[in-house]
Amino acid sequence: MAALIALYVCGLIALFAAIRTVVEPEPYRKLPYLNVMNFAIAGLIVLILAHPLSILAAAAYFVGSTLEANAIASTRAAVMEND
Amino acid sequence: MLADFIQIPIAAALCWILFVAVDIVFRLPEKGGVKGATAIGRKIEEDGGALAGGTMMGNIVSSPDASAGTLLAACGVYVAGLPGGLAAAVLVFIGNRICHDPGSAGTTGAVLASVMISGFVVLGFAPENFIAGMVIAILTIQGLSHPHASRLLARIWGWRH
Amino acid sequence: MIEFLQVVLAGIVILGAVATAWSRDPFNKLICLSVLVGGVFPFIVAGGYLDVAIAVALITPITTIFVLAITGRNSDGA
């Protein structure tokens, strides 16, 4: 397999970012670590299965998780303003 | 043809320079696009970072900008060559529109990155090393130390500003 | 999929599940849930079900936004 080293790098970074996301207690500091994990997973999707549709799957996953992080951060900011 | 262990750091450095340059040119550190980005920037400033760099990191979290464009362009070039990279640029533009963003930074980054990566593939680099390089590049910004990264970004923003 | 990735991704899924159960703050719960989904996603792709994967990628954030809207706290509309 040609892409083996890239796979190892992406997998290890995904695990590292997931551990840091889980360990960090404050939500605003969790979100950048979660973003790193999303990058690593989106890269892994294409490396696991090189098919034209997997670009679409990676883009859909990345945009979806970005939207999710955006909604969580904005909602928390709004809640903090109201309090 | 260089070995993979040498190619990945070179690819990481190139991707880092590309996406930071495009983000700074499109004035991402100036203000948060949404409330959440501003809040993340303020939180990083409280932790001892700089506000401009923190706002840029918040913007990277809350909408697909040049870093997402570079990653998806690398994925596209890996699967289908230069046309795949340009298709990824279209997908990034659609994703930007979904996230209430003008979409100029992400699309520009994706087009520039697909041209750059296609050029390096001609020179003998493997495109999957650019995927790994981009993941390493985003790790250095968002995943290691937020105060240090935001201070570095604020210093680069100072040269532009 | 190689064995190394199976171990790493299963680790991410278990980590996300335990952290979701463990955390008290509702926002932390949602963030840990998206760690879990991120670990599950490559398994769907490795099976070759790319259409299912695209559907899951689009449905998950919509679910999160609905959860935020149901609690009456999503004022940004994003």
Short mmCIF file of C-alpha atoms in Angstrom, two decimals:
data_model
loop_
_atom_site.label_atom_id
_atom_site.label_comp_id
_atom_site.label_asym_id
_atom_site.label_seq_id
_atom_site.Cartn_x
_atom_site.Cartn_y
_atom_site.Cartn_z
CA MET A 1 0.00 0.00 0.00
CA ALA A 2 1.32 3.38 -1.00
CA ALA A 3 -0.56 5.65 1.37
CA LEU A 4 0.39 3.76 4.53
CA ILE A 5 2.47 6.48 6.21
CA ALA A 6 -0.21 9.12 5.58
CA LEU A 7 -2.80 6.75 7.11
CA TYR A 8 -0.68 6.28 10.26
CA VAL A 9 -0.17 10.05 10.62
CA CYS A 10 -3.88 10.84 10.22
CA GLY A 11 -4.94 8.05 12.60
CA LEU A 12 -2.52 9.07 15.34
CA ILE A 13 -3.47 12.76 15.08
CA ALA A 14 -7.18 11.84 15.21
CA LEU A 15 -6.61 9.82 18.40
CA PHE A 16 -4.49 12.59 19.98
CA ALA A 17 -7.09 15.26 19.17
CA ALA A 18 -9.95 13.08 20.44
CA ILE A 19 -8.15 12.51 23.76
CA ARG A 20 -7.49 16.24 24.16
CA THR A 21 -11.12 17.04 23.29
CA VAL A 22 -12.40 14.65 25.92
CA VAL A 23 -9.95 15.71 28.66
CA GLU A 24 -10.49 19.49 28.28
CA PRO A 25 -13.30 20.67 30.60
CA GLU A 26 -14.19 24.07 29.04
CA PRO A 27 -16.49 23.92 25.90
CA TYR A 28 -14.88 26.85 24.05
CA ARG A 29 -11.45 25.23 24.40
CA LYS A 30 -12.83 21.84 23.34
CA LEU A 31 -14.01 23.12 19.94
CA PRO A 32 -10.58 23.79 18.30
CA TYR A 33 -9.39 20.30 19.34
CA LEU A 34 -12.60 18.84 17.87
CA ASN A 35 -11.81 20.74 14.66
CA VAL A 36 -8.40 19.04 14.45
CA MET A 37 -10.12 15.66 14.82
CA ASN A 38 -12.55 16.53 12.04
CA PHE A 39 -9.65 17.41 9.71
CA ALA A 40 -7.96 14.08 10.47
CA ILE A 41 -11.16 12.06 9.96
CA ALA A 42 -11.97 13.85 6.67
CA GLY A 43 -8.46 13.00 5.45
CA LEU A 44 -8.86 9.38 6.58
CA ILE A 45 -12.13 8.96 4.65
CA VAL A 46 -10.40 9.67 1.33
CA LEU A 47 -7.30 7.63 2.24
CA ILE A 48 -9.40 4.57 3.21
CA LEU A 49 -11.46 4.47 -0.01
CA ALA A 50 -10.24 6.35 -3.10
CA HIS A 51 -13.50 6.73 -5.03
CA PRO A 52 -14.88 9.91 -6.68
CA LEU A 53 -17.86 9.93 -4.30
CA SER A 54 -15.56 9.87 -1.27
CA ILE A 55 -14.59 13.53 -1.99
CA LEU A 56 -18.30 14.30 -1.60
CA ALA A 57 -18.48 12.22 1.59
CA ALA A 58 -15.44 14.00 3.06
CA ALA A 59 -16.82 17.43 2.14
CA ALA A 60 -20.26 16.58 3.55
CA TYR A 61 -18.74 15.29 6.79
CA PHE A 62 -16.47 18.31 7.17
CA VAL A 63 -19.14 20.92 6.39
CA GLY A 64 -21.64 19.13 8.63
CA SER A 65 -19.31 18.99 11.60
CA THR A 66 -18.29 22.63 11.08
CA LEU A 67 -21.96 23.62 11.10
CA GLU A 68 -22.42 21.63 14.30
CA ALA A 69 -19.49 23.36 16.02
CA ASN A 70 -20.78 26.73 14.78
CA ALA A 71 -24.24 26.07 16.21
CA ILE A 72 -22.87 24.90 19.58
CA ALA A 73 -20.52 27.91 19.95
CA SER A 74 -23.11 30.47 18.86
CA THR A 75 -25.81 29.02 21.09
CA ARG A 76 -23.49 29.01 24.09
CA ALA A 77 -22.49 32.62 23.37
CA ALA A 78 -26.17 33.60 23.24
CA VAL A 79 -26.91 31.78 26.52
CA MET A 80 -23.96 33.49 28.22
CA GLU A 81 -25.20 36.89 27.02
CA ASN A 82 -28.66 36.31 28.47
CA ASP A 83 -27.39 35.28 31.91
CA MET B 1 11.63 11.32 -5.87
CA LEU B 2 12.18 11.98 -2.18
CA ALA B 3 11.34 9.54 0.60
CA ASP B 4 7.97 9.87 2.36
CA PHE B 5 9.60 10.94 5.63
CA ILE B 6 11.08 13.98 3.89
CA GLN B 7 8.04 14.70 1.71
CA ILE B 8 5.54 14.98 4.59
CA PRO B 9 7.35 17.81 6.49
CA ILE B 10 7.88 19.73 3.25
CA ALA B 11 4.18 19.31 2.38
CA ALA B 12 3.17 20.40 5.90
CA ALA B 13 5.28 23.56 5.64
CA LEU B 14 3.89 24.42 2.20
CA CYS B 15 0.26 23.88 3.30
CA TRP B 16 0.85 25.93 6.49
CA ILE B 17 2.25 28.87 4.53
CA LEU B 18 -0.53 28.67 1.92
CA PHE B 19 -3.52 28.59 4.24
CA VAL B 20 -2.20 31.13 6.74
CA ALA B 21 -1.34 33.51 3.88
CA VAL B 22 -4.79 33.18 2.27
CA ASP B 23 -6.59 33.59 5.61
CA ILE B 24 -4.56 36.70 6.48
CA VAL B 25 -5.09 38.21 3.01
CA PHE B 26 -8.86 37.73 3.37
CA ARG B 27 -8.80 39.51 6.78
CA LEU B 28 -10.03 36.60 8.92
CA PRO B 29 -8.42 37.90 12.17
CA GLU B 30 -10.23 41.24 11.91
CA LYS B 31 -13.62 40.20 13.34
CA GLY B 32 -15.56 37.06 14.18
CA GLY B 33 -17.98 36.04 11.43
CA VAL B 34 -20.53 34.74 13.97
CA LYS B 35 -21.01 35.18 17.72
CA GLY B 36 -19.36 31.85 18.48
CA ALA B 37 -16.12 32.80 16.72
CA THR B 38 -15.88 36.01 18.74
CA ALA B 39 -16.52 34.09 21.96
CA ILE B 40 -13.75 31.57 21.17
CA GLY B 41 -11.39 34.47 20.43
CA ARG B 42 -12.17 36.13 23.78
CA LYS B 43 -11.69 32.84 25.63
CA ILE B 44 -8.24 32.36 24.06
CA GLU B 45 -7.36 35.95 24.96
CA GLU B 46 -8.34 35.24 28.60
CA ASP B 47 -5.96 32.27 28.59
CA GLY B 48 -3.04 34.53 27.68
CA GLY B 49 -3.25 34.59 23.89
CA ALA B 50 -3.78 37.46 21.46
CA LEU B 51 -7.27 38.55 20.39
CA ALA B 52 -6.57 38.73 16.61
CA GLY B 53 -5.12 35.23 16.48
CA GLY B 54 -7.91 33.88 18.69
CA THR B 55 -10.58 35.38 16.44
CA MET B 56 -8.93 33.78 13.41
CA MET B 57 -8.92 30.40 15.20
CA GLY B 58 -12.61 30.89 16.05
CA ASN B 59 -13.34 31.64 12.41
CA ILE B 60 -11.49 28.46 11.35
CA VAL B 61 -13.65 26.46 13.79
CA SER B 62 -16.98 27.93 12.76
CA SER B 63 -16.83 28.08 8.96
CA PRO B 64 -14.82 26.20 6.29
CA ASP B 65 -12.06 28.65 5.34
CA ALA B 66 -8.78 28.28 3.44
CA SER B 67 -7.58 25.43 5.69
CA ALA B 68 -10.64 23.32 4.83
CA GLY B 69 -10.18 24.29 1.19
CA THR B 70 -6.56 23.11 1.24
CA LEU B 71 -7.46 19.76 2.85
CA LEU B 72 -10.35 19.01 0.49
CA ALA B 73 -8.30 20.10 -2.53
CA ALA B 74 -5.56 17.68 -1.46
CA CYS B 75 -8.21 14.94 -1.15
CA GLY B 76 -9.56 15.82 -4.61
CA VAL B 77 -6.13 15.75 -6.23
CA TYR B 78 -5.42 12.40 -4.53
CA VAL B 79 -8.60 10.85 -5.97
CA ALA B 80 -8.95 12.47 -9.40
CA GLY B 81 -6.05 14.82 -10.21
CA LEU B 82 -6.53 18.52 -10.93
CA PRO B 83 -10.27 18.23 -11.91
CA GLY B 84 -10.90 16.58 -8.53
CA GLY B 85 -9.30 19.54 -6.78
CA LEU B 86 -11.49 21.99 -8.66
CA ALA B 87 -14.59 19.90 -7.84
CA ALA B 88 -13.56 20.10 -4.18
CA ALA B 89 -13.37 23.90 -4.56
CA VAL B 90 -17.00 23.93 -5.71
CA LEU B 91 -17.99 21.79 -2.69
CA VAL B 92 -16.13 24.16 -0.34
CA PHE B 93 -18.00 27.11 -1.86
CA ILE B 94 -21.37 25.36 -1.27
CA GLY B 95 -20.32 24.54 2.30
CA ASN B 96 -19.34 28.16 2.90
CA ARG B 97 -22.72 29.38 1.69
CA ILE B 98 -24.42 26.89 4.08
CA CYS B 99 -22.44 28.39 7.01
CA HIS B 100 -23.47 32.07 6.36
CA ASP B 101 -20.06 32.99 4.90
CA PRO B 102 -19.15 34.90 1.70
CA GLY B 103 -17.01 31.91 0.73
CA SER B 104 -14.18 33.86 -0.89
CA ALA B 105 -11.37 32.66 1.41
CA GLY B 106 -12.26 28.96 1.23
CA THR B 107 -12.76 28.87 -2.54
CA THR B 108 -9.58 30.84 -3.27
CA GLY B 109 -7.61 28.59 -0.93
CA ALA B 110 -8.99 25.44 -2.56
CA VAL B 111 -8.20 26.61 -6.12
CA LEU B 112 -4.67 27.77 -5.20
CA ALA B 113 -4.02 24.56 -3.26
CA SER B 114 -5.20 22.28 -6.07
CA VAL B 115 -2.94 24.10 -8.55
CA MET B 116 0.01 23.96 -6.11
CA ILE B 117 -0.46 20.26 -5.28
CA SER B 118 -0.90 19.28 -8.94
CA GLY B 119 2.36 21.08 -9.68
CA PHE B 120 4.19 19.22 -6.92
CA VAL B 121 2.73 15.89 -8.12
CA VAL B 122 4.38 16.60 -11.48
CA LEU B 123 7.65 17.19 -9.60
CA GLY B 124 7.39 13.71 -8.01
CA PHE B 125 5.53 14.29 -4.72
CA ALA B 126 2.76 11.87 -3.72
CA PRO B 127 -0.62 13.64 -3.18
CA GLU B 128 -1.45 11.63 -0.03
CA ASN B 129 1.53 13.25 1.66
CA PHE B 130 -0.21 16.60 1.22
CA ILE B 131 -3.27 15.26 3.07
CA ALA B 132 -1.04 14.19 5.98
CA GLY B 133 0.85 17.51 5.73
CA MET B 134 -2.35 19.55 5.97
CA VAL B 135 -3.50 17.55 9.02
CA ILE B 136 -0.12 18.24 10.67
CA ALA B 137 -0.39 21.94 9.75
CA ILE B 138 -3.82 22.32 11.36
CA LEU B 139 -2.55 20.41 14.41
CA THR B 140 0.17 23.02 14.94
CA ILE B 141 -2.39 25.85 14.83
CA GLN B 142 -5.40 24.44 16.69
CA GLY B 143 -4.19 21.43 18.62
CA LEU B 144 -0.97 22.05 20.54
CA SER B 145 -1.08 25.34 22.47
CA HIS B 146 -3.76 27.94 21.85
CA PRO B 147 -1.97 30.93 23.46
CA HIS B 148 1.27 30.40 21.54
CA ALA B 149 -0.49 29.79 18.21
CA SER B 150 -2.70 32.86 18.61
CA ARG B 151 0.30 35.07 19.46
CA LEU B 152 2.12 33.80 16.36
CA LEU B 153 -0.91 34.49 14.16
CA ALA B 154 -1.35 37.94 15.68
CA ARG B 155 2.29 38.77 14.89
CA ILE B 156 1.80 37.74 11.24
CA TRP B 157 -1.45 39.76 11.16
CA GLY B 158 0.52 42.75 12.44
CA TRP B 159 2.77 42.68 9.38
CA ARG B 160 -0.26 42.72 7.08
CA HIS B 161 -2.20 45.29 9.06
CA MET C 1 -9.03 -1.24 6.48
CA ILE C 2 -5.78 -2.04 8.29
CA GLU C 3 -5.76 -3.30 11.87
CA PHE C 4 -4.07 -0.19 13.26
CA LEU C 5 -6.95 2.01 12.09
CA GLN C 6 -9.56 -0.38 13.49
CA VAL C 7 -7.94 -0.16 16.92
CA VAL C 8 -7.53 3.64 16.78
CA LEU C 9 -11.07 4.32 15.56
CA ALA C 10 -12.63 1.89 18.04
CA GLY C 11 -10.66 3.73 20.73
CA ILE C 12 -12.11 7.05 19.57
CA VAL C 13 -15.67 5.62 19.59
CA ILE C 14 -15.31 4.19 23.11
CA LEU C 15 -13.67 7.41 24.35
CA GLY C 16 -16.53 9.47 22.92
CA ALA C 17 -19.19 7.20 24.41
CA VAL C 18 -17.64 7.20 27.91
CA ALA C 19 -17.10 10.98 27.82
CA THR C 20 -20.67 11.60 26.68
CA ALA C 21 -21.97 9.58 29.60
CA TRP C 22 -19.52 11.21 32.02
CA SER C 23 -19.87 14.94 31.23
CA ARG C 24 -22.41 17.10 33.07
CA ASP C 25 -22.60 20.28 30.97
CA PRO C 26 -25.11 19.85 28.05
CA PHE C 27 -22.74 21.54 25.56
CA ASN C 28 -19.93 19.20 26.59
CA LYS C 29 -22.29 16.26 26.04
CA LEU C 30 -23.03 17.39 22.46
CA ILE C 31 -19.32 17.93 21.70
CA CYS C 32 -18.41 14.45 23.00
CA LEU C 33 -21.27 12.97 20.95
CA SER C 34 -19.73 14.44 17.82
CA VAL C 35 -16.40 12.79 18.77
CA LEU C 36 -18.31 9.49 18.81
CA VAL C 37 -19.85 10.12 15.37
CA GLY C 38 -16.42 11.07 14.01
CA GLY C 39 -15.11 7.68 15.11
CA VAL C 40 -18.04 5.76 13.58
CA PHE C 41 -17.93 7.54 10.20
CA PRO C 42 -14.76 5.89 8.72
CA PHE C 43 -16.22 2.45 9.49
CA ILE C 44 -19.25 3.27 7.30
CA VAL C 45 -16.93 4.47 4.51
CA ALA C 46 -14.69 1.38 4.83
CA GLY C 47 -17.75 -0.80 4.21
CA GLY C 48 -18.22 0.98 0.89
CA TYR C 49 -21.57 2.53 1.79
CA LEU C 50 -20.72 6.04 0.58
CA ASP C 51 -24.36 7.04 0.11
CA VAL C 52 -25.16 6.03 3.69
CA ALA C 53 -22.09 7.95 4.83
CA ILE C 54 -23.22 11.15 3.07
CA ALA C 55 -26.69 10.79 4.59
CA VAL C 56 -25.23 10.31 8.10
CA ALA C 57 -22.92 13.31 7.61
CA LEU C 58 -25.88 15.53 6.75
CA ILE C 59 -28.34 14.16 9.33
CA THR C 60 -26.01 14.38 12.38
CA PRO C 61 -25.56 18.19 12.45
CA ILE C 62 -29.28 18.68 11.74
CA THR C 63 -30.04 16.51 14.77
CA THR C 64 -27.69 18.60 16.91
CA ILE C 65 -29.30 21.83 15.71
CA PHE C 66 -32.75 20.40 16.49
CA VAL C 67 -31.61 19.43 19.99
CA LEU C 68 -30.33 22.98 20.52
CA ALA C 69 -33.57 24.45 19.11
CA ILE C 70 -35.83 22.19 21.21
CA THR C 71 -34.20 23.45 24.39
CA GLY C 72 -35.18 26.96 23.23
CA ARG C 73 -31.66 28.28 23.22
CA ASN C 74 -30.68 28.50 19.53
CA SER C 75 -31.10 32.18 18.78
CA ASP C 76 -28.46 32.50 16.05
CA GLY C 77 -30.34 30.31 13.58
CA ALA C 78 -27.10 28.76 12.35
#
